[in-house]
Short mmCIF file of C-alpha atoms in Angstrom, two decimals:
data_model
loop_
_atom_site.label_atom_id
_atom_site.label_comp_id
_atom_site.label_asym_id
_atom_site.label_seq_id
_atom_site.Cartn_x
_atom_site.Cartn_y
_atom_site.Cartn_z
CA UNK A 113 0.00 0.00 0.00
CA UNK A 114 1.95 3.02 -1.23
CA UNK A 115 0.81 6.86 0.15
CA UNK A 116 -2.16 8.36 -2.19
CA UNK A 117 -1.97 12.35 -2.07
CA UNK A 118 -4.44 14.73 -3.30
CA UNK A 119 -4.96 18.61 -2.26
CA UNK A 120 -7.57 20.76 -1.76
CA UNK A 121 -9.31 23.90 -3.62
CA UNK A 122 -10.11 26.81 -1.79
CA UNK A 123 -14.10 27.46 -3.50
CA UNK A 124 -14.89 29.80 -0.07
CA UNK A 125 -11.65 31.79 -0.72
CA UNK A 126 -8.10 31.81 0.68
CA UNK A 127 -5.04 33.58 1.58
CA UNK A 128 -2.15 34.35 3.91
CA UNK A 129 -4.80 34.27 6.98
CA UNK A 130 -6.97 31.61 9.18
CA UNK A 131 -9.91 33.96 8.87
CA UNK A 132 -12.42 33.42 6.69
CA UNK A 133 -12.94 35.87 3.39
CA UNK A 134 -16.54 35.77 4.93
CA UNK A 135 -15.43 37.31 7.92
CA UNK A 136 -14.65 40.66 6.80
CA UNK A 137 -17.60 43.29 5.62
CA UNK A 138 -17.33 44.15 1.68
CA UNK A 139 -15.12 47.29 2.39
CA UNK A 140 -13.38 44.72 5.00
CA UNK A 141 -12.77 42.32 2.61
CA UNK A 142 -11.03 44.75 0.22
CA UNK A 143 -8.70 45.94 2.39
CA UNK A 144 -7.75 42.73 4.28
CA UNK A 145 -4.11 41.54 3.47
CA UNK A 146 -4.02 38.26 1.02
CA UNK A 147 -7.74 37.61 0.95
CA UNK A 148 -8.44 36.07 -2.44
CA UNK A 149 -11.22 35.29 -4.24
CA UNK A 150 -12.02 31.70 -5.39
CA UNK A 151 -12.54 33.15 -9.18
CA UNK A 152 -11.77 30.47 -12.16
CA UNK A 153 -8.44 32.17 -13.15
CA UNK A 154 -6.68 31.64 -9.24
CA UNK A 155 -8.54 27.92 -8.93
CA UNK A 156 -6.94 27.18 -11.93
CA UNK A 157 -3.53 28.11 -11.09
CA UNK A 158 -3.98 25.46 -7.61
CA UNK A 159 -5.30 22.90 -9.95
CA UNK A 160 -2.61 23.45 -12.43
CA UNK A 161 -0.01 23.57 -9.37
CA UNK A 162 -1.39 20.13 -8.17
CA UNK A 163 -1.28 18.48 -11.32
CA UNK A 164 2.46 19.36 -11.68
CA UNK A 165 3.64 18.34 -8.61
CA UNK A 166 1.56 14.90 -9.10
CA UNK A 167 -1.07 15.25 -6.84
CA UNK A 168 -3.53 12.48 -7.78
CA UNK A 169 -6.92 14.73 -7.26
CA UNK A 170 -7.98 17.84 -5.27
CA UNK A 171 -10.66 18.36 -2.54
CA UNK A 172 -13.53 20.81 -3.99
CA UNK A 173 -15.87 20.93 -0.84
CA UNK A 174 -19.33 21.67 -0.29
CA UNK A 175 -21.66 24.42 1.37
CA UNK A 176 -22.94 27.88 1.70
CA UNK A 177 -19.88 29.88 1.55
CA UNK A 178 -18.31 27.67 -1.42
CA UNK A 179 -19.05 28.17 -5.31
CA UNK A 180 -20.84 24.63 -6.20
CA UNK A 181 -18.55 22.09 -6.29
CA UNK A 182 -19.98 20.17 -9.63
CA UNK A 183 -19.67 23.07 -11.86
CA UNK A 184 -16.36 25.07 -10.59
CA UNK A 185 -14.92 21.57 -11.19
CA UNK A 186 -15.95 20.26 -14.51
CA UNK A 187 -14.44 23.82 -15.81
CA UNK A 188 -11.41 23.04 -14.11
CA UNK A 189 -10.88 19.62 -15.85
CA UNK A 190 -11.00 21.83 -18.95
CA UNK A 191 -7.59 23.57 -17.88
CA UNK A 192 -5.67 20.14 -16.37
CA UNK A 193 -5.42 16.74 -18.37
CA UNK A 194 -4.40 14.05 -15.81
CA UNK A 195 -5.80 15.77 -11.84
CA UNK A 196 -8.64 14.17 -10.50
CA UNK A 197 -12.00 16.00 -8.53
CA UNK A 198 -12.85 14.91 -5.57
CA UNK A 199 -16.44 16.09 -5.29
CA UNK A 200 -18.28 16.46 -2.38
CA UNK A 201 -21.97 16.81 -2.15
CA UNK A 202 -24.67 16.49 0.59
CA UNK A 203 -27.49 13.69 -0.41
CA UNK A 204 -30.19 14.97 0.81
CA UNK A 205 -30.48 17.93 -1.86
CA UNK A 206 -30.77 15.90 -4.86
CA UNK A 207 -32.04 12.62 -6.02
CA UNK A 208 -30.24 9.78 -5.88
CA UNK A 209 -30.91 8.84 -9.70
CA UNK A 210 -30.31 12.37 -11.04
CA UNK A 211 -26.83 12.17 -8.89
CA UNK A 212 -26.18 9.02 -10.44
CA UNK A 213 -26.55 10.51 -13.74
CA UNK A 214 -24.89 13.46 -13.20
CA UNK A 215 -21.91 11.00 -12.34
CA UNK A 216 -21.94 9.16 -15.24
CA UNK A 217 -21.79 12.33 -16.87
CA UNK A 218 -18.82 13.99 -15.59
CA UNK A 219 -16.89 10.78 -15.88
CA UNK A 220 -17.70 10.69 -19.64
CA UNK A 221 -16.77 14.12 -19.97
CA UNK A 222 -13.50 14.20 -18.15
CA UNK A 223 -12.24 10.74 -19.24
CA UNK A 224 -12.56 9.23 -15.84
CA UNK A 225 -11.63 11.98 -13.26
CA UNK A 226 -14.33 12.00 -10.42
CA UNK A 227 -14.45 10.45 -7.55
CA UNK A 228 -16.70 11.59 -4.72
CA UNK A 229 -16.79 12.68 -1.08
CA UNK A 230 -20.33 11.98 0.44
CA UNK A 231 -21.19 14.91 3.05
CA UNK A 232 -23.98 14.01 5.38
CA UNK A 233 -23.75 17.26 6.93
CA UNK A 234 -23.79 18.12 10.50
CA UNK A 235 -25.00 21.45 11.26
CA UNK A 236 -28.79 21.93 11.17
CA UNK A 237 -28.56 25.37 10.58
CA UNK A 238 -26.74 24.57 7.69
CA UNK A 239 -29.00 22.23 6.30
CA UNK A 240 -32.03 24.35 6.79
CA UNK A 241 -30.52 27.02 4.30
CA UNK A 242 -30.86 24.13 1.60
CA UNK A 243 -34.36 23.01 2.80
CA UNK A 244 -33.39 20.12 4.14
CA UNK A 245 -35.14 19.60 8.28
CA UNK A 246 -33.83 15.99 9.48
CA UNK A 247 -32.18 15.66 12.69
CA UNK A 248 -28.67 14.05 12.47
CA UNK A 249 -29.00 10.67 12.92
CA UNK A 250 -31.79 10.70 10.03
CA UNK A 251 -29.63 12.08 7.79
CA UNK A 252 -27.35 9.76 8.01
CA UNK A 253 -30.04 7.08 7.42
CA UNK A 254 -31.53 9.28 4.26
CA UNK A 255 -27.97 8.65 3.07
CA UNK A 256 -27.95 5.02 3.42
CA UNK A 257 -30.71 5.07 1.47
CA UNK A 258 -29.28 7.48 -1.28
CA UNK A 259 -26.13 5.24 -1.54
CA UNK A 260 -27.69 2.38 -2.20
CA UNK A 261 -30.31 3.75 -4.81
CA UNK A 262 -27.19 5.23 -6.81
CA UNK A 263 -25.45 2.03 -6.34
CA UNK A 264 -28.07 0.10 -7.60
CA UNK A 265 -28.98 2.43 -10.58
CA UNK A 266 -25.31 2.53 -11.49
CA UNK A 267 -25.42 -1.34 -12.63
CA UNK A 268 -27.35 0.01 -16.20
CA UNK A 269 -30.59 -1.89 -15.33
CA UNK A 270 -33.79 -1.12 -14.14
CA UNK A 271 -33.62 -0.76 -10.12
CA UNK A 272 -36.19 -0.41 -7.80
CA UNK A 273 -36.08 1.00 -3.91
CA UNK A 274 -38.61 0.85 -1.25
CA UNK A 275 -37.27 3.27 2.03
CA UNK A 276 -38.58 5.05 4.44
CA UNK A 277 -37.05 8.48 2.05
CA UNK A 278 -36.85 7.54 -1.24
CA UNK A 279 -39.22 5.81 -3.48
CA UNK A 280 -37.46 4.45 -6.78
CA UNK A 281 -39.32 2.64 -9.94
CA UNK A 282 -37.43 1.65 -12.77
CA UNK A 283 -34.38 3.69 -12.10
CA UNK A 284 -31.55 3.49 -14.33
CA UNK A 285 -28.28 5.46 -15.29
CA UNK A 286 -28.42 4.15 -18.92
CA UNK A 287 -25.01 4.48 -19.79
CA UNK A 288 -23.25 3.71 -16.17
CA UNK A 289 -20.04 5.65 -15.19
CA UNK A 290 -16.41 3.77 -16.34
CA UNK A 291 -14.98 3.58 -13.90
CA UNK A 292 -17.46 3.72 -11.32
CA UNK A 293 -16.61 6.83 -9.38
CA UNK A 294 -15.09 5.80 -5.81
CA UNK A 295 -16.68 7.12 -2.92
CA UNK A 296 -14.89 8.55 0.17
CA UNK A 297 -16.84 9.02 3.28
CA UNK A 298 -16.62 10.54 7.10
CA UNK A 299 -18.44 10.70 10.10
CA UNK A 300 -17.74 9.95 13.59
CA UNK A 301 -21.03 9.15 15.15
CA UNK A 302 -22.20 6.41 15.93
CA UNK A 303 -24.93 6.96 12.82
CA UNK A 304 -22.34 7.05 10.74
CA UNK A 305 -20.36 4.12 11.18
CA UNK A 306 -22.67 1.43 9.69
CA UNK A 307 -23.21 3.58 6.36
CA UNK A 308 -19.52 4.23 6.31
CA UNK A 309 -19.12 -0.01 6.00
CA UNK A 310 -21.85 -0.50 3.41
CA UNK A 311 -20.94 2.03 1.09
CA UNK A 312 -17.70 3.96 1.76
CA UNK A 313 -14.46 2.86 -0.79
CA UNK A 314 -12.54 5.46 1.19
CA UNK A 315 -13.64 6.07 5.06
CA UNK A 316 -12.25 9.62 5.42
CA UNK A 317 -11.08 11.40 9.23
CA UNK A 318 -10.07 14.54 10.08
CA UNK A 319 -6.69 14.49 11.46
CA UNK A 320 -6.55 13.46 15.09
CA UNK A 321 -3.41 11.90 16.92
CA UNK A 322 -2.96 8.73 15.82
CA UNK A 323 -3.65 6.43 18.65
CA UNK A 324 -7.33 8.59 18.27
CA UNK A 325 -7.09 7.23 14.50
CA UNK A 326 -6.31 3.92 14.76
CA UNK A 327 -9.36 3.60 16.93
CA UNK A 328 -11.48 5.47 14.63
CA UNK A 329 -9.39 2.74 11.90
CA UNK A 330 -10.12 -0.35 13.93
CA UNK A 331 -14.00 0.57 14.57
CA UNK A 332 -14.31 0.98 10.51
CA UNK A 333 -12.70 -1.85 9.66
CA UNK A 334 -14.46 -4.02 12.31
CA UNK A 335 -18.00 -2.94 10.76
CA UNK A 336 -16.96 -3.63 7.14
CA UNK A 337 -16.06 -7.01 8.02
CA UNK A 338 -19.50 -7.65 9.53
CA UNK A 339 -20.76 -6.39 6.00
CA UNK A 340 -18.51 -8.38 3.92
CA UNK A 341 -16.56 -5.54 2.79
CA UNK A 342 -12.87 -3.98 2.87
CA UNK A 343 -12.92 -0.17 3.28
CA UNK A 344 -9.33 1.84 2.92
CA UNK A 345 -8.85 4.82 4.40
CA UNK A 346 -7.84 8.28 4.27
CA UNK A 347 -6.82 11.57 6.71
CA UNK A 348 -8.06 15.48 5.80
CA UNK A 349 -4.89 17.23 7.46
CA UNK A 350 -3.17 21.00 6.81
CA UNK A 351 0.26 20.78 6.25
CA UNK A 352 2.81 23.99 6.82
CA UNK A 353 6.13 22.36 5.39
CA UNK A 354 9.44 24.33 5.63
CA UNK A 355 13.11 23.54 5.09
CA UNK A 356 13.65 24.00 8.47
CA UNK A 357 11.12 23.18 11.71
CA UNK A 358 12.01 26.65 13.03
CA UNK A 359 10.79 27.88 9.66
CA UNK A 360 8.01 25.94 9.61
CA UNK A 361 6.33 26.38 13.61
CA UNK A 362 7.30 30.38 12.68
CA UNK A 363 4.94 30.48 9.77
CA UNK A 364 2.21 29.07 12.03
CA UNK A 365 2.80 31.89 14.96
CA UNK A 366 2.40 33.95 12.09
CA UNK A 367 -0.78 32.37 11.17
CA UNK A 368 -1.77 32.59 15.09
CA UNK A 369 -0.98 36.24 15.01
CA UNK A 370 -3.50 37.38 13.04
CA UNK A 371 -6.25 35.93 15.51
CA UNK A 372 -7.56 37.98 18.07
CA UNK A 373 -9.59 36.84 21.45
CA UNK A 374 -12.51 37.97 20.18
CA UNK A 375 -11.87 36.48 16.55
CA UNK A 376 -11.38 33.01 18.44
CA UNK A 377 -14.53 33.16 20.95
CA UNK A 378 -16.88 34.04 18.36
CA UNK A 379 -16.02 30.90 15.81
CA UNK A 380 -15.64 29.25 19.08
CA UNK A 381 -19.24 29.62 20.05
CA UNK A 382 -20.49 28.98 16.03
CA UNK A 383 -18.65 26.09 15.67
CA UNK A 384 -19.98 24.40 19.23
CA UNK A 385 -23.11 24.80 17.73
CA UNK A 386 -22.90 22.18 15.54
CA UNK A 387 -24.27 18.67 15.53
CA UNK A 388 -21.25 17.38 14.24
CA UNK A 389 -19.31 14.47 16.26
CA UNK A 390 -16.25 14.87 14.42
CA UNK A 391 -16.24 19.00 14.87
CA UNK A 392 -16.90 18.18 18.54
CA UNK A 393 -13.26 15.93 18.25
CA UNK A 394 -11.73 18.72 16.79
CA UNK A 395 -12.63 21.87 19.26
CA UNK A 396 -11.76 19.13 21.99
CA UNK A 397 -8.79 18.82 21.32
CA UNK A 398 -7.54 22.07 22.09
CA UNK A 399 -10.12 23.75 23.74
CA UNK A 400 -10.30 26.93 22.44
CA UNK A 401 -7.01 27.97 23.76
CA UNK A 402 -3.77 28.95 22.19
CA UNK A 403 -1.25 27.49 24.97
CA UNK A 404 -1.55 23.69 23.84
CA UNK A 405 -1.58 23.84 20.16
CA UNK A 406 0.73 21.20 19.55
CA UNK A 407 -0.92 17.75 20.19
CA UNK A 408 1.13 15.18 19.11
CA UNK A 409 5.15 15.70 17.51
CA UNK A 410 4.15 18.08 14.32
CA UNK A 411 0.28 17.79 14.89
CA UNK A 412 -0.73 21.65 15.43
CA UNK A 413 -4.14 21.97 16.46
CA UNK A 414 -4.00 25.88 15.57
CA UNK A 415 -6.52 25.86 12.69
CA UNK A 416 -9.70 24.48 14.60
CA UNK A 417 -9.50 27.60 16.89
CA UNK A 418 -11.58 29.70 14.11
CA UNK A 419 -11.82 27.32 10.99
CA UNK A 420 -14.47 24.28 10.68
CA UNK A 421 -13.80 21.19 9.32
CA UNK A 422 -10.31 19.83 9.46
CA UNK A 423 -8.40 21.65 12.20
CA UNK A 424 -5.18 20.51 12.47
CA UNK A 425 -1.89 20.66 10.25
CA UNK A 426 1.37 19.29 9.98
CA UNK A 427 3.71 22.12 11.09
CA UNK A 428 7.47 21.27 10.52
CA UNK A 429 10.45 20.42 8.31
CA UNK A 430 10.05 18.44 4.62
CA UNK A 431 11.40 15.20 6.87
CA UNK A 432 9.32 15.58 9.64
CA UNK A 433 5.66 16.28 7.86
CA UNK A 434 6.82 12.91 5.90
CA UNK A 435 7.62 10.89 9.30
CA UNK A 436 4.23 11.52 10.28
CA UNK A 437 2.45 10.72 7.31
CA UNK A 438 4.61 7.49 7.43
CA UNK A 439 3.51 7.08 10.80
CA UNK A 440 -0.23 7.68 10.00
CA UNK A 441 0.23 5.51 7.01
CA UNK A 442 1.89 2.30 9.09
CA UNK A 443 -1.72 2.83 10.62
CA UNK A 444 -3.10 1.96 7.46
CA UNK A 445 -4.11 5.49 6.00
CA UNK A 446 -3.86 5.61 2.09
CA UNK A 447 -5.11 8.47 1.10
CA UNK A 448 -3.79 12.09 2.35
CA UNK A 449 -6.22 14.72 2.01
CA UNK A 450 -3.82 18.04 2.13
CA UNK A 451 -4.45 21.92 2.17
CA UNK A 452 -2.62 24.97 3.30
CA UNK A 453 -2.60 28.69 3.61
CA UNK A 454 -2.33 30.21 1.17
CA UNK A 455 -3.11 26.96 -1.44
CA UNK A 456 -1.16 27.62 -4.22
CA UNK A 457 2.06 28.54 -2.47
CA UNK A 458 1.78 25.55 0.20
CA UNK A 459 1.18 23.11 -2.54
CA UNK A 460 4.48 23.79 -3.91
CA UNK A 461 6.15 23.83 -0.14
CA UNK A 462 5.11 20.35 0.29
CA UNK A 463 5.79 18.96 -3.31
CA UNK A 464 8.86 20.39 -3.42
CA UNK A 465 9.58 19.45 -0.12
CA UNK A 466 7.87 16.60 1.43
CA UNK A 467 7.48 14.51 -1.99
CA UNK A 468 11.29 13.95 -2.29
CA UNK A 469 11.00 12.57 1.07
CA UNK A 470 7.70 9.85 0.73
CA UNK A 471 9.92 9.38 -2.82
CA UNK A 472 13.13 8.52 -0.86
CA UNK A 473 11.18 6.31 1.39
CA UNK A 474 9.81 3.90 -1.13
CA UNK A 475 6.25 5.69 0.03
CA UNK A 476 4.82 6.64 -3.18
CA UNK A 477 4.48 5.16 -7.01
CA UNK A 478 7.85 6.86 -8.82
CA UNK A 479 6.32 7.56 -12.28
CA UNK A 480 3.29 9.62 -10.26
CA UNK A 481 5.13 12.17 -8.67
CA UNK A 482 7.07 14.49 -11.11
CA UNK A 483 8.29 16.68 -7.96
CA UNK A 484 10.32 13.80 -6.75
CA UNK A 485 12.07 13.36 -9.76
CA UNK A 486 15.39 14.75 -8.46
CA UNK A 487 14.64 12.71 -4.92
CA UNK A 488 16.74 10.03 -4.85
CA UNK A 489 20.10 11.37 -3.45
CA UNK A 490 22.37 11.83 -6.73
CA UNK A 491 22.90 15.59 -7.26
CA UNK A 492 22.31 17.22 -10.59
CA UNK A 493 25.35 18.45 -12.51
CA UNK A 494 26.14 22.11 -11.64
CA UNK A 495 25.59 24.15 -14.62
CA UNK A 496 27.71 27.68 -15.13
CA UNK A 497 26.18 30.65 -17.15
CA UNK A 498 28.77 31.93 -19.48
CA UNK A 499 26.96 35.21 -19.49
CA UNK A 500 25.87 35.23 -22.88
#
């Protein structure tokens, strides 16, 4: 099992800050220092950064504060040739079999390049903005439901699907996606789990320490079994990658800098708001406070304090991010879900960096990684300018 990497696109914004674009007021915003817009033309240059460092795909999440995740990426795959989407979408705002379709299409269209990150969603607030009213635990059971309508309509025949939330008669995807799109999945909750074993290809965890993983690992893989099924697995983690540690932990006081109290308390109080078991993890594990940030050797918990979602990085030198994603990976973790602020620069940081070093370590498929071309110790012949 060699190390899968794939990197993220900013569709809510990004920039030299931890604080949301959405923060600031539209004079604010304007002002603010490295705030930048998720327009086509700077997406582009991320997705054209990942596909030349060899990233395999890139993360295009999903919500109110994001440009839609199916359209910003299908005109992406018209500037890259080889980068992969990774989708994600909530199943509770569309039908299964339209979803299904919509798959089908997008692999047709981009020779192959989706794959898909189911979002259950766990803030109701959130959720009533689209419409949608189910508590949490229904959700997750609408989305057992949804998974295995798009699974069935996916074999090309007529399917049919009797739940307590959807009502299916005859549906079909008449020409089925090649290759079937692979689904990654997360949740932490005990609602969660069971759907995660039916239907997840990819169970996908924020990044906790890793005895908290392996748990979250074991639990997974002991459900699959029960279902007759083999899940891999995969970690959504920042990553602040320097030539030197010192370089590295001061770009994240830098980061930390820019956050006031008040800044903190407020996404503090939004973010324990939510229904989420996985966002509960993440606040927990530093607590809202600044003076125990670093929660395992190069985990820093820094991000969660005003950022939902994944809230942790790697903070250190190229060799030390890559001894704990070899540490993460001797866990069994695959697939390494990256981001970092601001995108486009930290993509090159860590494929410059950290690449060479998986490389070195017999970690990742040679021929995938163009940035680790020059990793495997022999120096390249110094070349003189005449001048001329």
């Amino acid at each position: 099992m060699t190390v899968r990497l794939h990197w993220f696109l900013p569709t809510g914004g990004d920039g030299r800050t931890l604080v949301d674009r959405h923060a600031y007021g539209p004079d604010d915003a304007r002002k603010a220092t490295g705030v930048r817009a998720p327009d086509i033309g700077y997406l582009a240059q991320i997705a054209k950064a990942a596909e030349r460092l060899g990233f395999e795909a890139v993360l295009t999440p999903t919500g109110t504060w994001c440009e839609d995740a199916w359209l910003t990426t299908a005109a992406l795959a018209q500037h890259t040739e080889r980068l992969k989407f990774l989708v994600a979408f909530r199943p509770g705002l569309l039908s299964p079999t339209l979803a299904a379709q919509m798959a089908a299409t997008y692999q047709r269209v981009t020779r192959g390049r989706l794959l898909l990150n189911v979002v259950t969603g766990g803030d109701s607030a959130e959720q009533r903005r689209f419409g949608d009213h189910l508590d949490h635990d229904k959700r997750y059971e609408r989305t057992d439901e949804f998974l295995s309508v798009v699974r069935g309509v996916w074999r090309g025949e007529p399917y049919d699907f009797h739940g307590a939330h959807y009502q299916v008669e005859g549906g079909l995807t008449a020409l089925p996606p090649d290759p079937v799109p692979q689904l990654f999945f997360g949740g932490s909750s005990a609602a969660a789990g069971p759907v995660a074993a039916r239907h997840a290809d990819v169970y996908l965890t924020w990044g906790e320490p890793p005895d908290q993983v392996k748990e979250k690992i074991d639990w997974i893989r002991s459900l699959a079994e029960r279902e007759g099924r083999t899940v891999r697995f995969g970690i959504r983690l920042h990553t602040i990658s320097r030539d030197s540690s010192a370089e590295a932990w001061a770009t994240a006081d830098r980061l930390l800098d820019d956050l006031d109290a008040d800044t903190i308390a407020a996404a503090q109080a939004a973010l324990g708001r939510s229904e989420s078991v996985g966002q509960r993890r993440m606040l927990e594990l530093h607590g809202g406070s600044r003076d125990r940030l670093e929660i395992h050797p190069n985990l820093w918990a820094g991000v969660g304090l005003v950022r939902g979602g994944a809230g942790t990085a790697l903070v250190g030198s190229h060799a030390e991010v890559a001894d704990r994603i070899e540490e993460y990976h001797a866990l069994g973790v695959e697939h390494f879900v990256l981001s970092g602020y601001p995108h486009l620069e930290e993509a090159y940081w860590f494929g410059e960096g950290v690449i060479p070093e998986l490389s070195a370590r017999g970690l990742l498929e040679p021929a995938t990684y163009p940035a680790a071309a020059n990793g495997s110790g022999r120096a390249a012949p110094l070349l003189v300018s005449s001048g001329r």
